[in-house]
Amino acid sequence: MYKVYVLGGDGRVDAPPHVIECDDDGEAIRQARRYAVGTAIEVWQDATLVARLDPK
């Protein structure tokens, strides 16, 4: 299970996370990209930061 956090303009978490089920980090990053429209996001698995993606 992965969590995708949408970040506000100040770089802080802006809303509750989107929970996505993926087999690996690469799939989680690909699925998480849909939330990165106009804002940065972070992808987490448990307490591990998998990726930080800048807005498209």
CSV table of C-alpha atoms in Angstrom, one decimal:
chain,number,residue,atom,x,y,z
A,1,MET,CA,0.0,0.0,0.0
A,2,TYR,CA,1.3,3.4,-0.9
A,3,LYS,CA,0.0,6.9,0.0
A,4,VAL,CA,0.1,9.9,-2.3
A,5,TYR,CA,0.2,13.3,-0.6
A,6,VAL,CA,-0.7,16.4,-2.5
A,7,LEU,CA,1.4,19.4,-1.4
A,8,GLY,CA,0.3,22.9,-1.2
A,9,GLY,CA,2.2,26.0,-2.5
A,10,ASP,CA,4.1,26.1,0.8
A,11,GLY,CA,5.4,22.5,0.4
A,12,ARG,CA,3.2,21.1,3.2
A,13,VAL,CA,0.6,18.4,2.9
A,14,ASP,CA,-2.6,19.9,1.7
A,15,ALA,CA,-5.2,17.1,2.2
A,16,PRO,CA,-5.5,13.5,3.4
A,17,PRO,CA,-3.6,11.1,1.3
A,18,HIS,CA,-4.8,9.1,-1.7
A,19,VAL,CA,-4.2,5.4,-0.9
A,20,ILE,CA,-3.2,3.3,-3.9
A,21,GLU,CA,-2.4,-0.4,-4.1
A,22,CYS,CA,0.6,-1.2,-6.2
A,23,ASP,CA,3.1,-4.1,-6.6
A,24,ASP,CA,6.2,-2.0,-6.6
A,25,ASP,CA,7.6,1.6,-6.4
A,26,GLY,CA,7.7,2.1,-10.2
A,27,GLU,CA,4.0,1.3,-10.5
A,28,ALA,CA,3.2,3.5,-7.5
A,29,ILE,CA,5.0,6.4,-9.1
A,30,ARG,CA,3.3,5.9,-12.5
A,31,GLN,CA,-0.2,5.8,-10.8
A,32,ALA,CA,0.6,8.8,-8.6
A,33,ARG,CA,1.5,11.0,-11.5
A,34,ARG,CA,-2.3,11.6,-12.1
A,35,TYR,CA,-2.4,13.6,-8.8
A,36,ALA,CA,0.6,15.8,-9.8
A,37,VAL,CA,-1.5,18.1,-12.1
A,38,GLY,CA,-0.7,21.7,-11.0
A,39,THR,CA,0.8,20.7,-7.7
A,40,ALA,CA,3.7,18.7,-6.2
A,41,ILE,CA,3.1,15.3,-4.7
A,42,GLU,CA,5.0,12.8,-2.5
A,43,VAL,CA,4.6,9.1,-2.7
A,44,TRP,CA,5.2,7.1,0.5
A,45,GLN,CA,5.3,3.5,1.5
A,46,ASP,CA,4.9,3.3,5.3
A,47,ALA,CA,7.6,5.7,6.6
A,48,THR,CA,9.7,5.6,3.5
A,49,LEU,CA,9.6,8.5,1.0
A,50,VAL,CA,9.5,6.8,-2.5
A,51,ALA,CA,9.4,9.9,-4.7
A,52,ARG,CA,8.6,13.6,-4.8
A,53,LEU,CA,7.1,14.6,-8.1
A,54,ASP,CA,6.9,18.2,-9.3
A,55,PRO,CA,3.7,19.4,-11.0
A,56,LYS,CA,3.1,18.7,-14.7
